[in-house]
Amino acid sequence: MRTLVGLTASGWTEKARWALDHHRVAYRFHDYIPLIQERWLRKQVAPGTKGSVPLLVDPPGAAVQGSFAIAKRAEELGQGAPLFPQEHLAAITRWNDTSEQVLDVARTYAMPRMLASTGAQAEALPKFVPGWLRRLSAPTARLGMRYVMSKHQVPVSTEDAIEATVVPAYERLRAALGGRPYLEGVFTYADITAAVMLVLARPVDDRHLPLGPATREVWTHAGLAARFPDLIAWRDALYDKHRRT
């Protein structure tokens, strides 16, 4: 069976999972452990290619890397309504570009906060680590987080980046929706990629994205949540209607 390698709390991973689930593509999910599994990850991609997640290890062919490419692969493999209608492809690509920029800032915001939160570090450990050992093992998770920050050149978070990139993106989303349920008139990958970028305002609830309380707090930006409650409500309604797992 195909395997999707990713990070549960990652917006990029969530976009890939949503597309695979929408198209009912069977796969196993492997929660990637940064640093420890880096050598294994490199072996899954072509020589000279930087390994990163999400990564779809697809036995019939080469591994597919990146949420956008995985979503398009899901469309080739699966069933159900298309997420990439040709007439909306340009708009979908633009919204995905915007989402990628916002998620970069979200990672910049969250990673230093993760490093400062022992609770979030404990929650980031693999599921096989027993509860009583999690806080004692938090330094192990902290090493992995530092590695991710170095790998993706994550700088110290600043509110300036949020005001310059995230706020305008959210305002464009609000204007583009204009109170409608979908960006392109029907449900497409544009809605998925736009909805996921709201993780920085507030992650979607545990029914759709199970996160520990400390991790949820790390990703939440109270100021953005207060400024864009309508977008959070739109995102939550979209999940309730279209997020199949």
PDB file of C-alpha atoms in Angstrom:
ATOM      1  CA  MET A   1       0.000   0.000   0.000  1.00  0.00           C
ATOM      2  CA  ARG A   2       1.098   3.565  -0.631  1.00  0.00           C
ATOM      3  CA  THR A   3       2.580   5.428   2.319  1.00  0.00           C
ATOM      4  CA  LEU A   4       2.243   9.133   3.015  1.00  0.00           C
ATOM      5  CA  VAL A   5       5.118  10.427   5.091  1.00  0.00           C
ATOM      6  CA  GLY A   6       4.415  13.688   6.856  1.00  0.00           C
ATOM      7  CA  LEU A   7       4.003  15.689  10.043  1.00  0.00           C
ATOM      8  CA  THR A   8       0.544  15.716  11.629  1.00  0.00           C
ATOM      9  CA  ALA A   9       0.670  19.407  12.568  1.00  0.00           C
ATOM     10  CA  SER A  10       2.023  20.525   9.186  1.00  0.00           C
ATOM     11  CA  GLY A  11      -0.268  22.446   6.857  1.00  0.00           C
ATOM     12  CA  TRP A  12       1.569  20.969   3.895  1.00  0.00           C
ATOM     13  CA  THR A  13       0.872  17.442   5.127  1.00  0.00           C
ATOM     14  CA  GLU A  14      -2.777  18.274   5.778  1.00  0.00           C
ATOM     15  CA  LYS A  15      -3.253  19.494   2.196  1.00  0.00           C
ATOM     16  CA  ALA A  16      -1.870  16.228   0.851  1.00  0.00           C
ATOM     17  CA  ARG A  17      -3.968  14.104   3.232  1.00  0.00           C
ATOM     18  CA  TRP A  18      -7.152  15.994   2.409  1.00  0.00           C
ATOM     19  CA  ALA A  19      -6.701  15.447  -1.326  1.00  0.00           C
ATOM     20  CA  LEU A  20      -5.924  11.741  -0.886  1.00  0.00           C
ATOM     21  CA  ASP A  21      -8.927  11.275   1.388  1.00  0.00           C
ATOM     22  CA  HIS A  22     -11.207  13.246  -0.941  1.00  0.00           C
ATOM     23  CA  HIS A  23     -10.320  10.917  -3.795  1.00  0.00           C
ATOM     24  CA  ARG A  24     -10.495   7.838  -1.528  1.00  0.00           C
ATOM     25  CA  VAL A  25      -6.944   6.792  -2.287  1.00  0.00           C
ATOM     26  CA  ALA A  26      -5.847   4.075   0.130  1.00  0.00           C
ATOM     27  CA  TYR A  27      -2.614   4.836   1.987  1.00  0.00           C
ATOM     28  CA  ARG A  28      -0.873   4.404   5.292  1.00  0.00           C
ATOM     29  CA  PHE A  29       0.247   7.494   7.179  1.00  0.00           C
ATOM     30  CA  HIS A  30       3.748   7.560   8.614  1.00  0.00           C
ATOM     31  CA  ASP A  31       4.445  10.356  11.093  1.00  0.00           C
ATOM     32  CA  TYR A  32       7.934  11.498  10.174  1.00  0.00           C
ATOM     33  CA  ILE A  33      10.502  11.909  12.961  1.00  0.00           C
ATOM     34  CA  PRO A  34      12.826  14.801  12.017  1.00  0.00           C
ATOM     35  CA  LEU A  35      16.577  14.184  12.179  1.00  0.00           C
ATOM     36  CA  ILE A  36      16.238  10.525  13.179  1.00  0.00           C
ATOM     37  CA  GLN A  37      14.642   9.487   9.867  1.00  0.00           C
ATOM     38  CA  GLU A  38      16.464  11.937   7.618  1.00  0.00           C
ATOM     39  CA  ARG A  39      18.744   9.305   6.052  1.00  0.00           C
ATOM     40  CA  TRP A  40      15.748   7.078   5.286  1.00  0.00           C
ATOM     41  CA  LEU A  41      13.905  10.063   3.760  1.00  0.00           C
ATOM     42  CA  ARG A  42      16.801  10.836   1.403  1.00  0.00           C
ATOM     43  CA  LYS A  43      16.697   7.283   0.077  1.00  0.00           C
ATOM     44  CA  GLN A  44      13.082   7.753  -1.033  1.00  0.00           C
ATOM     45  CA  VAL A  45      13.833  10.611  -3.462  1.00  0.00           C
ATOM     46  CA  ALA A  46      16.032  10.937  -6.533  1.00  0.00           C
ATOM     47  CA  PRO A  47      19.776  11.430  -5.958  1.00  0.00           C
ATOM     48  CA  GLY A  48      20.616  15.081  -5.452  1.00  0.00           C
ATOM     49  CA  THR A  49      17.027  15.926  -4.432  1.00  0.00           C
ATOM     50  CA  LYS A  50      16.430  17.457  -1.025  1.00  0.00           C
ATOM     51  CA  GLY A  51      14.159  15.133   0.911  1.00  0.00           C
ATOM     52  CA  SER A  52      11.176  16.758   2.576  1.00  0.00           C
ATOM     53  CA  VAL A  53       7.647  15.922   3.676  1.00  0.00           C
ATOM     54  CA  PRO A  54       4.925  15.378   2.745  1.00  0.00           C
ATOM     55  CA  LEU A  55       6.151  12.536   0.581  1.00  0.00           C
ATOM     56  CA  LEU A  56       3.955   9.915  -1.059  1.00  0.00           C
ATOM     57  CA  VAL A  57       5.859   6.648  -1.417  1.00  0.00           C
ATOM     58  CA  ASP A  58       4.034   5.101  -4.331  1.00  0.00           C
ATOM     59  CA  PRO A  59       5.160   1.512  -5.061  1.00  0.00           C
ATOM     60  CA  PRO A  60       4.162   1.532  -8.759  1.00  0.00           C
ATOM     61  CA  GLY A  61       6.421   4.522  -9.485  1.00  0.00           C
ATOM     62  CA  ALA A  62       8.729   7.142  -8.070  1.00  0.00           C
ATOM     63  CA  ALA A  63       7.934   8.892  -4.815  1.00  0.00           C
ATOM     64  CA  VAL A  64       5.888  12.076  -5.151  1.00  0.00           C
ATOM     65  CA  GLN A  65       7.051  15.018  -3.065  1.00  0.00           C
ATOM     66  CA  GLY A  66       5.145  18.139  -2.035  1.00  0.00           C
ATOM     67  CA  SER A  67       1.466  18.654  -1.237  1.00  0.00           C
ATOM     68  CA  PHE A  68       0.509  20.158  -4.618  1.00  0.00           C
ATOM     69  CA  ALA A  69       2.104  17.295  -6.578  1.00  0.00           C
ATOM     70  CA  ILE A  70       0.606  14.703  -4.228  1.00  0.00           C
ATOM     71  CA  ALA A  71      -2.852  16.236  -4.615  1.00  0.00           C
ATOM     72  CA  LYS A  72      -2.572  16.049  -8.402  1.00  0.00           C
ATOM     73  CA  ARG A  73      -1.376  12.452  -8.132  1.00  0.00           C
ATOM     74  CA  ALA A  74      -4.401  11.677  -5.949  1.00  0.00           C
ATOM     75  CA  GLU A  75      -6.609  13.016  -8.725  1.00  0.00           C
ATOM     76  CA  GLU A  76      -4.959  10.620 -11.195  1.00  0.00           C
ATOM     77  CA  LEU A  77      -5.336   7.632  -8.885  1.00  0.00           C
ATOM     78  CA  GLY A  78      -8.661   8.148  -7.175  1.00  0.00           C
ATOM     79  CA  GLN A  79     -12.317   8.805  -7.727  1.00  0.00           C
ATOM     80  CA  GLY A  80     -14.885  11.479  -6.978  1.00  0.00           C
ATOM     81  CA  ALA A  81     -15.312  15.097  -8.053  1.00  0.00           C
ATOM     82  CA  PRO A  82     -12.156  16.677  -9.484  1.00  0.00           C
ATOM     83  CA  LEU A  83     -10.154  19.094  -7.368  1.00  0.00           C
ATOM     84  CA  PHE A  84      -8.282  20.513 -10.379  1.00  0.00           C
ATOM     85  CA  PRO A  85     -10.866  21.389 -13.054  1.00  0.00           C
ATOM     86  CA  GLN A  86      -8.978  22.733 -16.059  1.00  0.00           C
ATOM     87  CA  GLU A  87     -11.005  25.946 -16.207  1.00  0.00           C
ATOM     88  CA  HIS A  88     -10.008  26.783 -12.615  1.00  0.00           C
ATOM     89  CA  LEU A  89      -6.398  25.604 -12.723  1.00  0.00           C
ATOM     90  CA  ALA A  90      -4.811  29.076 -12.958  1.00  0.00           C
ATOM     91  CA  ALA A  91      -6.788  30.336  -9.955  1.00  0.00           C
ATOM     92  CA  ILE A  92      -6.028  27.160  -7.992  1.00  0.00           C
ATOM     93  CA  THR A  93      -2.320  27.614  -8.655  1.00  0.00           C
ATOM     94  CA  ARG A  94      -2.439  31.250  -7.494  1.00  0.00           C
ATOM     95  CA  TRP A  95      -4.191  30.314  -4.266  1.00  0.00           C
ATOM     96  CA  ASN A  96      -1.694  27.546  -3.672  1.00  0.00           C
ATOM     97  CA  ASP A  97       1.181  29.999  -4.112  1.00  0.00           C
ATOM     98  CA  THR A  98      -0.461  32.274  -1.546  1.00  0.00           C
ATOM     99  CA  SER A  99      -0.996  29.358   0.825  1.00  0.00           C
ATOM    100  CA  GLU A 100       2.659  28.340   0.557  1.00  0.00           C
ATOM    101  CA  GLN A 101       3.768  31.858   1.504  1.00  0.00           C
ATOM    102  CA  VAL A 102       1.407  31.956   4.488  1.00  0.00           C
ATOM    103  CA  LEU A 103       2.494  28.517   5.706  1.00  0.00           C
ATOM    104  CA  ASP A 104       6.134  29.613   5.522  1.00  0.00           C
ATOM    105  CA  VAL A 105       5.291  32.484   7.876  1.00  0.00           C
ATOM    106  CA  ALA A 106       3.216  30.151  10.066  1.00  0.00           C
ATOM    107  CA  ARG A 107       6.225  27.872  10.475  1.00  0.00           C
ATOM    108  CA  THR A 108       8.368  30.897  11.290  1.00  0.00           C
ATOM    109  CA  TYR A 109       5.851  31.845  13.982  1.00  0.00           C
ATOM    110  CA  ALA A 110       5.329  28.378  15.444  1.00  0.00           C
ATOM    111  CA  MET A 111       8.770  26.762  15.548  1.00  0.00           C
ATOM    112  CA  PRO A 112      10.408  29.145  18.053  1.00  0.00           C
ATOM    113  CA  ARG A 113       7.277  28.828  20.196  1.00  0.00           C
ATOM    114  CA  MET A 114       7.603  25.042  20.007  1.00  0.00           C
ATOM    115  CA  LEU A 115      11.171  25.336  21.251  1.00  0.00           C
ATOM    116  CA  ALA A 116       9.927  27.332  24.224  1.00  0.00           C
ATOM    117  CA  SER A 117       7.116  24.888  25.095  1.00  0.00           C
ATOM    118  CA  THR A 118       8.039  21.703  26.935  1.00  0.00           C
ATOM    119  CA  GLY A 119       4.439  20.560  26.579  1.00  0.00           C
ATOM    120  CA  ALA A 120       4.490  20.933  22.782  1.00  0.00           C
ATOM    121  CA  GLN A 121       7.826  19.141  22.617  1.00  0.00           C
ATOM    122  CA  ALA A 122       6.403  16.232  24.599  1.00  0.00           C
ATOM    123  CA  GLU A 123       3.354  16.097  22.322  1.00  0.00           C
ATOM    124  CA  ALA A 124       5.613  16.014  19.247  1.00  0.00           C
ATOM    125  CA  LEU A 125       7.275  12.774  20.296  1.00  0.00           C
ATOM    126  CA  PRO A 126       6.302   9.551  18.477  1.00  0.00           C
ATOM    127  CA  LYS A 127       3.122   7.886  19.704  1.00  0.00           C
ATOM    128  CA  PHE A 128       5.019   4.845  20.975  1.00  0.00           C
ATOM    129  CA  VAL A 129       6.685   6.949  23.709  1.00  0.00           C
ATOM    130  CA  PRO A 130       4.602   6.354  26.885  1.00  0.00           C
ATOM    131  CA  GLY A 131       2.942   9.289  28.607  1.00  0.00           C
ATOM    132  CA  TRP A 132       5.066   9.139  31.759  1.00  0.00           C
ATOM    133  CA  LEU A 133       8.244   9.412  29.655  1.00  0.00           C
ATOM    134  CA  ARG A 134       7.175  12.244  27.379  1.00  0.00           C
ATOM    135  CA  ARG A 135       8.269  15.253  29.414  1.00  0.00           C
ATOM    136  CA  LEU A 136      11.568  13.574  30.255  1.00  0.00           C
ATOM    137  CA  SER A 137      12.106  12.929  26.527  1.00  0.00           C
ATOM    138  CA  ALA A 138      11.186  16.470  25.430  1.00  0.00           C
ATOM    139  CA  PRO A 139      14.862  17.382  24.736  1.00  0.00           C
ATOM    140  CA  THR A 140      14.860  14.712  22.007  1.00  0.00           C
ATOM    141  CA  ALA A 141      11.949  16.455  20.280  1.00  0.00           C
ATOM    142  CA  ARG A 142      13.708  19.780  20.747  1.00  0.00           C
ATOM    143  CA  LEU A 143      16.708  18.476  18.782  1.00  0.00           C
ATOM    144  CA  GLY A 144      14.386  17.481  15.935  1.00  0.00           C
ATOM    145  CA  MET A 145      12.747  20.917  15.955  1.00  0.00           C
ATOM    146  CA  ARG A 146      16.104  22.666  15.808  1.00  0.00           C
ATOM    147  CA  TYR A 147      16.997  20.455  12.862  1.00  0.00           C
ATOM    148  CA  VAL A 148      13.776  21.401  11.032  1.00  0.00           C
ATOM    149  CA  MET A 149      14.460  25.098  11.669  1.00  0.00           C
ATOM    150  CA  SER A 150      17.976  24.757  10.290  1.00  0.00           C
ATOM    151  CA  LYS A 151      16.865  22.664   7.301  1.00  0.00           C
ATOM    152  CA  HIS A 152      14.203  25.178   6.261  1.00  0.00           C
ATOM    153  CA  GLN A 153      16.200  28.224   7.405  1.00  0.00           C
ATOM    154  CA  VAL A 154      13.443  29.327   9.769  1.00  0.00           C
ATOM    155  CA  PRO A 155      14.293  32.744  11.235  1.00  0.00           C
ATOM    156  CA  VAL A 156      13.102  34.168  14.521  1.00  0.00           C
ATOM    157  CA  SER A 157       9.425  34.984  14.159  1.00  0.00           C
ATOM    158  CA  THR A 158       8.354  38.604  13.755  1.00  0.00           C
ATOM    159  CA  GLU A 159       4.946  40.222  13.694  1.00  0.00           C
ATOM    160  CA  ASP A 160       6.145  42.244  10.699  1.00  0.00           C
ATOM    161  CA  ALA A 161       6.073  39.106   8.523  1.00  0.00           C
ATOM    162  CA  ILE A 162       2.547  38.337   9.644  1.00  0.00           C
ATOM    163  CA  GLU A 163       1.348  41.865   8.843  1.00  0.00           C
ATOM    164  CA  ALA A 164       3.144  41.924   5.494  1.00  0.00           C
ATOM    165  CA  THR A 165       2.164  38.455   4.226  1.00  0.00           C
ATOM    166  CA  VAL A 166      -0.554  36.765   6.247  1.00  0.00           C
ATOM    167  CA  VAL A 167      -2.963  39.648   6.849  1.00  0.00           C
ATOM    168  CA  PRO A 168      -3.116  40.661   3.145  1.00  0.00           C
ATOM    169  CA  ALA A 169      -3.614  37.006   2.164  1.00  0.00           C
ATOM    170  CA  TYR A 170      -6.501  36.627   4.595  1.00  0.00           C
ATOM    171  CA  GLU A 171      -8.027  39.885   3.382  1.00  0.00           C
ATOM    172  CA  ARG A 172      -7.818  38.691  -0.240  1.00  0.00           C
ATOM    173  CA  LEU A 173      -9.476  35.432   0.772  1.00  0.00           C
ATOM    174  CA  ARG A 174     -12.278  37.303   2.518  1.00  0.00           C
ATOM    175  CA  ALA A 175     -12.855  39.486  -0.541  1.00  0.00           C
ATOM    176  CA  ALA A 176     -12.677  36.547  -2.978  1.00  0.00           C
ATOM    177  CA  LEU A 177     -15.213  34.526  -1.015  1.00  0.00           C
ATOM    178  CA  GLY A 178     -17.623  37.413  -0.565  1.00  0.00           C
ATOM    179  CA  GLY A 179     -19.735  35.229   1.705  1.00  0.00           C
ATOM    180  CA  ARG A 180     -19.814  32.329  -0.781  1.00  0.00           C
ATOM    181  CA  PRO A 181     -18.948  28.753   0.274  1.00  0.00           C
ATOM    182  CA  TYR A 182     -16.330  28.172  -2.469  1.00  0.00           C
ATOM    183  CA  LEU A 183     -13.676  30.275  -4.157  1.00  0.00           C
ATOM    184  CA  GLU A 184     -14.409  28.976  -7.668  1.00  0.00           C
ATOM    185  CA  GLY A 185     -18.118  28.273  -7.386  1.00  0.00           C
ATOM    186  CA  VAL A 186     -17.515  24.564  -6.739  1.00  0.00           C
ATOM    187  CA  PHE A 187     -15.277  22.759  -4.258  1.00  0.00           C
ATOM    188  CA  THR A 188     -11.711  22.618  -5.605  1.00  0.00           C
ATOM    189  CA  TYR A 189      -8.163  22.402  -4.347  1.00  0.00           C
ATOM    190  CA  ALA A 190      -8.253  26.205  -4.103  1.00  0.00           C
ATOM    191  CA  ASP A 191     -10.565  25.825  -1.104  1.00  0.00           C
ATOM    192  CA  ILE A 192      -8.343  23.197   0.488  1.00  0.00           C
ATOM    193  CA  THR A 193      -5.149  25.188   0.132  1.00  0.00           C
ATOM    194  CA  ALA A 194      -6.825  28.410   1.316  1.00  0.00           C
ATOM    195  CA  ALA A 195      -8.528  26.735   4.276  1.00  0.00           C
ATOM    196  CA  VAL A 196      -5.313  25.166   5.513  1.00  0.00           C
ATOM    197  CA  MET A 197      -3.505  28.519   5.628  1.00  0.00           C
ATOM    198  CA  LEU A 198      -5.865  29.548   8.456  1.00  0.00           C
ATOM    199  CA  VAL A 199      -3.933  27.220  10.768  1.00  0.00           C
ATOM    200  CA  LEU A 200      -2.025  30.274  11.947  1.00  0.00           C
ATOM    201  CA  ALA A 201      -5.174  32.037  13.120  1.00  0.00           C
ATOM    202  CA  ARG A 202      -6.407  28.911  14.887  1.00  0.00           C
ATOM    203  CA  PRO A 203      -6.024  25.216  14.010  1.00  0.00           C
ATOM    204  CA  VAL A 204      -9.185  23.379  13.057  1.00  0.00           C
ATOM    205  CA  ASP A 205     -10.724  21.399  15.920  1.00  0.00           C
ATOM    206  CA  ASP A 206      -9.722  17.948  17.084  1.00  0.00           C
ATOM    207  CA  ARG A 207     -12.431  16.170  15.103  1.00  0.00           C
ATOM    208  CA  HIS A 208     -10.427  16.910  11.969  1.00  0.00           C
ATOM    209  CA  LEU A 209      -6.888  17.556  13.237  1.00  0.00           C
ATOM    210  CA  PRO A 210      -6.017  15.940  16.565  1.00  0.00           C
ATOM    211  CA  LEU A 211      -3.418  18.103  18.298  1.00  0.00           C
ATOM    212  CA  GLY A 212      -2.325  18.264  21.902  1.00  0.00           C
ATOM    213  CA  PRO A 213      -3.357  21.401  23.825  1.00  0.00           C
ATOM    214  CA  ALA A 214       0.178  22.777  23.976  1.00  0.00           C
ATOM    215  CA  THR A 215       0.709  22.266  20.233  1.00  0.00           C
ATOM    216  CA  ARG A 216      -2.646  23.905  19.495  1.00  0.00           C
ATOM    217  CA  GLU A 217      -1.640  26.914  21.592  1.00  0.00           C
ATOM    218  CA  VAL A 218       1.704  27.181  19.769  1.00  0.00           C
ATOM    219  CA  TRP A 219      -0.014  27.451  16.376  1.00  0.00           C
ATOM    220  CA  THR A 220      -2.737  29.871  17.475  1.00  0.00           C
ATOM    221  CA  HIS A 221      -2.336  33.613  16.843  1.00  0.00           C
ATOM    222  CA  ALA A 222      -4.979  35.303  18.969  1.00  0.00           C
ATOM    223  CA  GLY A 223      -4.774  38.584  17.062  1.00  0.00           C
ATOM    224  CA  LEU A 224      -5.469  36.937  13.698  1.00  0.00           C
ATOM    225  CA  ALA A 225      -8.273  34.837  15.179  1.00  0.00           C
ATOM    226  CA  ALA A 226      -9.932  38.005  16.490  1.00  0.00           C
ATOM    227  CA  ARG A 227      -9.577  39.823  13.136  1.00  0.00           C
ATOM    228  CA  PHE A 228     -10.808  36.989  10.906  1.00  0.00           C
ATOM    229  CA  PRO A 229     -13.543  35.026  12.730  1.00  0.00           C
ATOM    230  CA  ASP A 230     -15.567  34.831   9.500  1.00  0.00           C
ATOM    231  CA  LEU A 231     -12.728  33.022   7.729  1.00  0.00           C
ATOM    232  CA  ILE A 232     -12.338  30.590  10.607  1.00  0.00           C
ATOM    233  CA  ALA A 233     -16.082  29.890  10.460  1.00  0.00           C
ATOM    234  CA  TRP A 234     -15.826  29.358   6.675  1.00  0.00           C
ATOM    235  CA  ARG A 235     -12.883  26.981   7.151  1.00  0.00           C
ATOM    236  CA  ASP A 236     -14.689  25.005   9.850  1.00  0.00           C
ATOM    237  CA  ALA A 237     -17.836  24.648   7.718  1.00  0.00           C
ATOM    238  CA  LEU A 238     -15.722  23.525   4.754  1.00  0.00           C
ATOM    239  CA  TYR A 239     -14.069  20.842   6.892  1.00  0.00           C
ATOM    240  CA  ASP A 240     -17.407  19.630   8.232  1.00  0.00           C
ATOM    241  CA  LYS A 241     -18.788  19.240   4.720  1.00  0.00           C
ATOM    242  CA  HIS A 242     -15.802  18.033   2.721  1.00  0.00           C
ATOM    243  CA  ARG A 243     -13.101  16.585   4.970  1.00  0.00           C
ATOM    244  CA  ARG A 244     -13.483  12.817   4.657  1.00  0.00           C
ATOM    245  CA  THR A 245     -11.131  10.601   6.639  1.00  0.00           C
TER     246      THR A 245
END
